[in-house]
Amino acid sequence: MTQHLDIHPLTKTAFAPFGDVIEADPATMRYINGGTTERFHALSSAEAVGDGARVIINLFRGQPRAFPFSIDMMERHPFGSQCFVPLNDRPFLVVVAQDEGGKPGRPQVFLARGDQGVNYRINVWHYPLMTLGERSDFLIVDRDGPGNNLEEYFFDTPFIIGAPTL
């Protein structure tokens, strides 16, 4: 039986079990460069473990998804965190799940604003990039190096996400 997933706003508190929300937080702001730049400091930390591992910066260009959308799999990265920061000020969906005995539990869906990014911690189950409306670019910070840093799980019965209200 197919199960439908609700979409919730992305907040730091709701997302805390999975990682960090990357957004301009006034509590972390300090002026630099002679007062001409606001720096929002230490919003998250990149993680990369294993011999020869390094943190890299990528650009992903995501194509928009059509709804309703079927979530039939999840993935996780055992050796590094993965950070997604939108560059086009467009909202996107974030789908995550708690680990339940080595496989993802029921997914949770968050609507991220165009000024919010996320950093998934090591081993957090998530769905690949889900852009909305039109093609969107993202700055991605993740791990590169030896070892298989991708684990996938395919659900027997997919979960369905209805069209988000923007």
mmCIF file of C-alpha atoms in Angstrom:
data_model
loop_
_atom_site.group_PDB
_atom_site.id
_atom_site.type_symbol
_atom_site.label_atom_id
_atom_site.label_comp_id
_atom_site.label_asym_id
_atom_site.label_seq_id
_atom_site.Cartn_x
_atom_site.Cartn_y
_atom_site.Cartn_z
ATOM 1 C CA MET A 1 0.000 0.000 0.000
ATOM 2 C CA THR A 2 1.434 3.354 -1.034
ATOM 3 C CA GLN A 3 1.930 5.883 1.755
ATOM 4 C CA HIS A 4 1.757 9.644 1.291
ATOM 5 C CA LEU A 5 4.293 11.977 2.898
ATOM 6 C CA ASP A 6 3.489 15.439 4.266
ATOM 7 C CA ILE A 7 5.778 18.380 3.515
ATOM 8 C CA HIS A 8 6.938 20.480 6.479
ATOM 9 C CA PRO A 9 8.870 23.769 6.606
ATOM 10 C CA LEU A 10 12.608 23.334 7.076
ATOM 11 C CA THR A 11 13.639 24.516 10.554
ATOM 12 C CA LYS A 12 16.831 24.006 12.548
ATOM 13 C CA THR A 13 14.965 22.189 15.302
ATOM 14 C CA ALA A 14 13.077 19.790 13.030
ATOM 15 C CA PHE A 15 16.179 19.004 10.952
ATOM 16 C CA ALA A 16 18.612 18.650 13.900
ATOM 17 C CA PRO A 17 18.536 14.797 13.977
ATOM 18 C CA PHE A 18 19.825 14.739 10.371
ATOM 19 C CA GLY A 19 22.312 17.604 10.244
ATOM 20 C CA ASP A 20 22.388 21.383 10.063
ATOM 21 C CA VAL A 21 20.313 24.019 8.309
ATOM 22 C CA ILE A 22 22.575 26.502 6.552
ATOM 23 C CA GLU A 23 21.065 29.991 6.715
ATOM 24 C CA ALA A 24 21.987 33.497 7.785
ATOM 25 C CA ASP A 25 21.686 33.257 11.569
ATOM 26 C CA PRO A 26 21.909 36.678 13.264
ATOM 27 C CA ALA A 27 23.382 35.009 16.379
ATOM 28 C CA THR A 28 26.476 34.011 14.376
ATOM 29 C CA MET A 29 26.932 37.288 12.466
ATOM 30 C CA ARG A 30 30.049 39.400 12.785
ATOM 31 C CA TYR A 31 31.352 42.217 10.621
ATOM 32 C CA ILE A 32 34.581 41.716 8.676
ATOM 33 C CA ASN A 33 36.476 43.542 5.923
ATOM 34 C CA GLY A 34 36.314 46.906 7.608
ATOM 35 C CA GLY A 35 32.593 46.549 8.337
ATOM 36 C CA THR A 36 31.593 46.040 4.689
ATOM 37 C CA THR A 37 30.781 42.327 4.981
ATOM 38 C CA GLU A 38 28.538 40.343 7.293
ATOM 39 C CA ARG A 39 30.032 36.936 8.113
ATOM 40 C CA PHE A 40 27.672 34.249 9.413
ATOM 41 C CA HIS A 41 30.269 32.101 11.156
ATOM 42 C CA ALA A 42 30.559 28.322 11.582
ATOM 43 C CA LEU A 43 27.041 27.354 10.461
ATOM 44 C CA SER A 44 28.098 23.718 10.030
ATOM 45 C CA SER A 45 31.173 21.512 9.690
ATOM 46 C CA ALA A 46 32.150 19.300 6.770
ATOM 47 C CA GLU A 47 33.077 15.713 7.675
ATOM 48 C CA ALA A 48 35.459 13.472 5.719
ATOM 49 C CA VAL A 49 36.894 10.286 7.228
ATOM 50 C CA GLY A 50 39.282 7.633 5.909
ATOM 51 C CA ASP A 51 42.825 7.539 4.579
ATOM 52 C CA GLY A 52 43.220 9.861 1.604
ATOM 53 C CA ALA A 53 39.871 11.566 2.200
ATOM 54 C CA ARG A 54 39.464 15.257 1.430
ATOM 55 C CA VAL A 55 36.659 17.805 1.420
ATOM 56 C CA ILE A 56 35.731 19.030 -2.068
ATOM 57 C CA ILE A 57 33.419 21.705 -3.495
ATOM 58 C CA ASN A 58 31.136 20.893 -6.438
ATOM 59 C CA LEU A 59 28.429 22.533 -8.513
ATOM 60 C CA PHE A 60 25.282 20.453 -9.124
ATOM 61 C CA ARG A 61 22.638 21.529 -11.653
ATOM 62 C CA GLY A 62 19.324 19.891 -10.740
ATOM 63 C CA GLN A 63 16.340 19.439 -13.026
ATOM 64 C CA PRO A 64 12.889 20.098 -11.506
ATOM 65 C CA ARG A 65 10.779 17.152 -10.403
ATOM 66 C CA ALA A 66 7.183 16.505 -11.481
ATOM 67 C CA PHE A 67 4.524 15.826 -8.825
ATOM 68 C CA PRO A 68 3.127 13.667 -7.408
ATOM 69 C CA PHE A 69 6.587 12.169 -6.933
ATOM 70 C CA SER A 70 7.486 8.630 -5.874
ATOM 71 C CA ILE A 71 10.232 8.099 -3.274
ATOM 72 C CA ASP A 72 11.401 4.567 -3.989
ATOM 73 C CA MET A 73 14.920 4.734 -2.565
ATOM 74 C CA MET A 74 17.208 6.536 -0.136
ATOM 75 C CA GLU A 75 20.965 6.906 0.010
ATOM 76 C CA ARG A 76 23.605 7.704 2.616
ATOM 77 C CA HIS A 77 27.328 8.395 2.726
ATOM 78 C CA PRO A 78 29.294 6.480 5.401
ATOM 79 C CA PHE A 79 32.551 8.455 5.069
ATOM 80 C CA GLY A 80 31.486 12.062 4.669
ATOM 81 C CA SER A 81 28.873 14.716 5.211
ATOM 82 C CA GLN A 82 27.147 16.332 2.239
ATOM 83 C CA CYS A 83 26.131 19.986 2.118
ATOM 84 C CA PHE A 84 23.651 21.507 -0.406
ATOM 85 C CA VAL A 85 23.434 25.298 -0.756
ATOM 86 C CA PRO A 86 21.115 26.730 -3.456
ATOM 87 C CA LEU A 87 22.625 29.405 -5.692
ATOM 88 C CA ASN A 88 19.460 30.590 -7.491
ATOM 89 C CA ASP A 89 17.305 31.534 -4.477
ATOM 90 C CA ARG A 90 14.779 28.817 -5.386
ATOM 91 C CA PRO A 91 13.065 26.473 -2.927
ATOM 92 C CA PHE A 92 13.793 22.738 -2.971
ATOM 93 C CA LEU A 93 12.682 19.625 -1.120
ATOM 94 C CA VAL A 94 14.775 17.780 1.459
ATOM 95 C CA VAL A 95 13.826 14.148 2.145
ATOM 96 C CA VAL A 96 15.505 12.391 5.089
ATOM 97 C CA ALA A 97 14.911 9.357 7.289
ATOM 98 C CA GLN A 98 16.160 7.993 10.593
ATOM 99 C CA ASP A 99 18.228 4.819 10.449
ATOM 100 C CA GLU A 100 16.275 1.769 11.605
ATOM 101 C CA GLY A 101 18.575 -1.225 11.848
ATOM 102 C CA GLY A 102 20.699 -0.330 8.828
ATOM 103 C CA LYS A 103 17.873 0.823 6.588
ATOM 104 C CA PRO A 104 15.869 4.049 6.351
ATOM 105 C CA GLY A 105 12.688 4.462 8.356
ATOM 106 C CA ARG A 106 9.669 6.443 7.161
ATOM 107 C CA PRO A 107 10.942 9.466 5.201
ATOM 108 C CA GLN A 108 10.325 13.023 6.352
ATOM 109 C CA VAL A 109 9.976 15.817 3.794
ATOM 110 C CA PHE A 110 11.005 19.443 4.339
ATOM 111 C CA LEU A 111 10.496 22.450 2.095
ATOM 112 C CA ALA A 112 13.685 24.513 2.082
ATOM 113 C CA ARG A 113 13.474 28.180 1.140
ATOM 114 C CA GLY A 114 15.818 29.487 -1.519
ATOM 115 C CA ASP A 115 17.975 31.071 1.194
ATOM 116 C CA GLN A 116 18.415 27.837 3.171
ATOM 117 C CA GLY A 117 20.825 24.977 2.626
ATOM 118 C CA VAL A 118 21.381 21.717 4.474
ATOM 119 C CA ASN A 119 24.371 19.690 5.614
ATOM 120 C CA TYR A 120 23.609 15.975 6.017
ATOM 121 C CA ARG A 121 25.774 14.327 8.663
ATOM 122 C CA ILE A 122 27.723 11.164 7.920
ATOM 123 C CA ASN A 123 25.377 8.172 7.429
ATOM 124 C CA VAL A 124 22.121 10.169 7.242
ATOM 125 C CA TRP A 125 19.581 8.603 4.883
ATOM 126 C CA HIS A 126 18.381 11.111 2.284
ATOM 127 C CA TYR A 127 16.879 11.296 -1.179
ATOM 128 C CA PRO A 128 18.953 12.835 -3.993
ATOM 129 C CA LEU A 129 18.592 16.509 -4.919
ATOM 130 C CA MET A 130 14.960 17.582 -5.503
ATOM 131 C CA THR A 131 14.669 20.926 -7.253
ATOM 132 C CA LEU A 132 11.308 22.609 -7.799
ATOM 133 C CA GLY A 133 9.885 24.671 -10.640
ATOM 134 C CA GLU A 134 12.946 25.139 -12.833
ATOM 135 C CA ARG A 135 16.541 24.068 -13.235
ATOM 136 C CA SER A 136 18.598 25.139 -10.213
ATOM 137 C CA ASP A 137 22.281 25.263 -9.293
ATOM 138 C CA PHE A 138 23.656 24.168 -5.918
ATOM 139 C CA LEU A 139 27.049 24.480 -4.272
ATOM 140 C CA ILE A 140 27.861 21.052 -2.822
ATOM 141 C CA VAL A 141 30.518 20.371 -0.195
ATOM 142 C CA ASP A 142 31.270 16.684 0.284
ATOM 143 C CA ARG A 143 33.968 14.009 0.536
ATOM 144 C CA ASP A 144 36.272 12.681 -2.134
ATOM 145 C CA GLY A 145 38.707 9.832 -1.722
ATOM 146 C CA PRO A 146 39.075 6.060 -1.665
ATOM 147 C CA GLY A 147 36.328 3.767 -0.455
ATOM 148 C CA ASN A 148 32.680 3.350 -1.369
ATOM 149 C CA ASN A 149 30.980 6.437 0.099
ATOM 150 C CA LEU A 150 27.510 5.569 -1.223
ATOM 151 C CA GLU A 151 24.958 3.148 0.171
ATOM 152 C CA GLU A 152 21.501 2.855 -1.409
ATOM 153 C CA TYR A 153 18.306 1.269 -0.102
ATOM 154 C CA PHE A 154 15.242 0.552 -2.278
ATOM 155 C CA PHE A 155 11.804 0.420 -0.647
ATOM 156 C CA ASP A 156 9.435 -2.451 -1.440
ATOM 157 C CA THR A 157 6.583 0.065 -1.554
ATOM 158 C CA PRO A 158 7.305 3.667 -2.571
ATOM 159 C CA PHE A 159 6.193 6.746 -0.676
ATOM 160 C CA ILE A 160 4.365 9.532 -2.545
ATOM 161 C CA ILE A 161 4.935 13.279 -2.203
ATOM 162 C CA GLY A 162 2.169 15.555 -3.475
ATOM 163 C CA ALA A 163 2.861 18.895 -5.115
ATOM 164 C CA PRO A 164 4.395 21.348 -2.611
ATOM 165 C CA THR A 165 2.671 24.650 -1.908
ATOM 166 C CA LEU A 166 5.207 27.363 -2.595
#
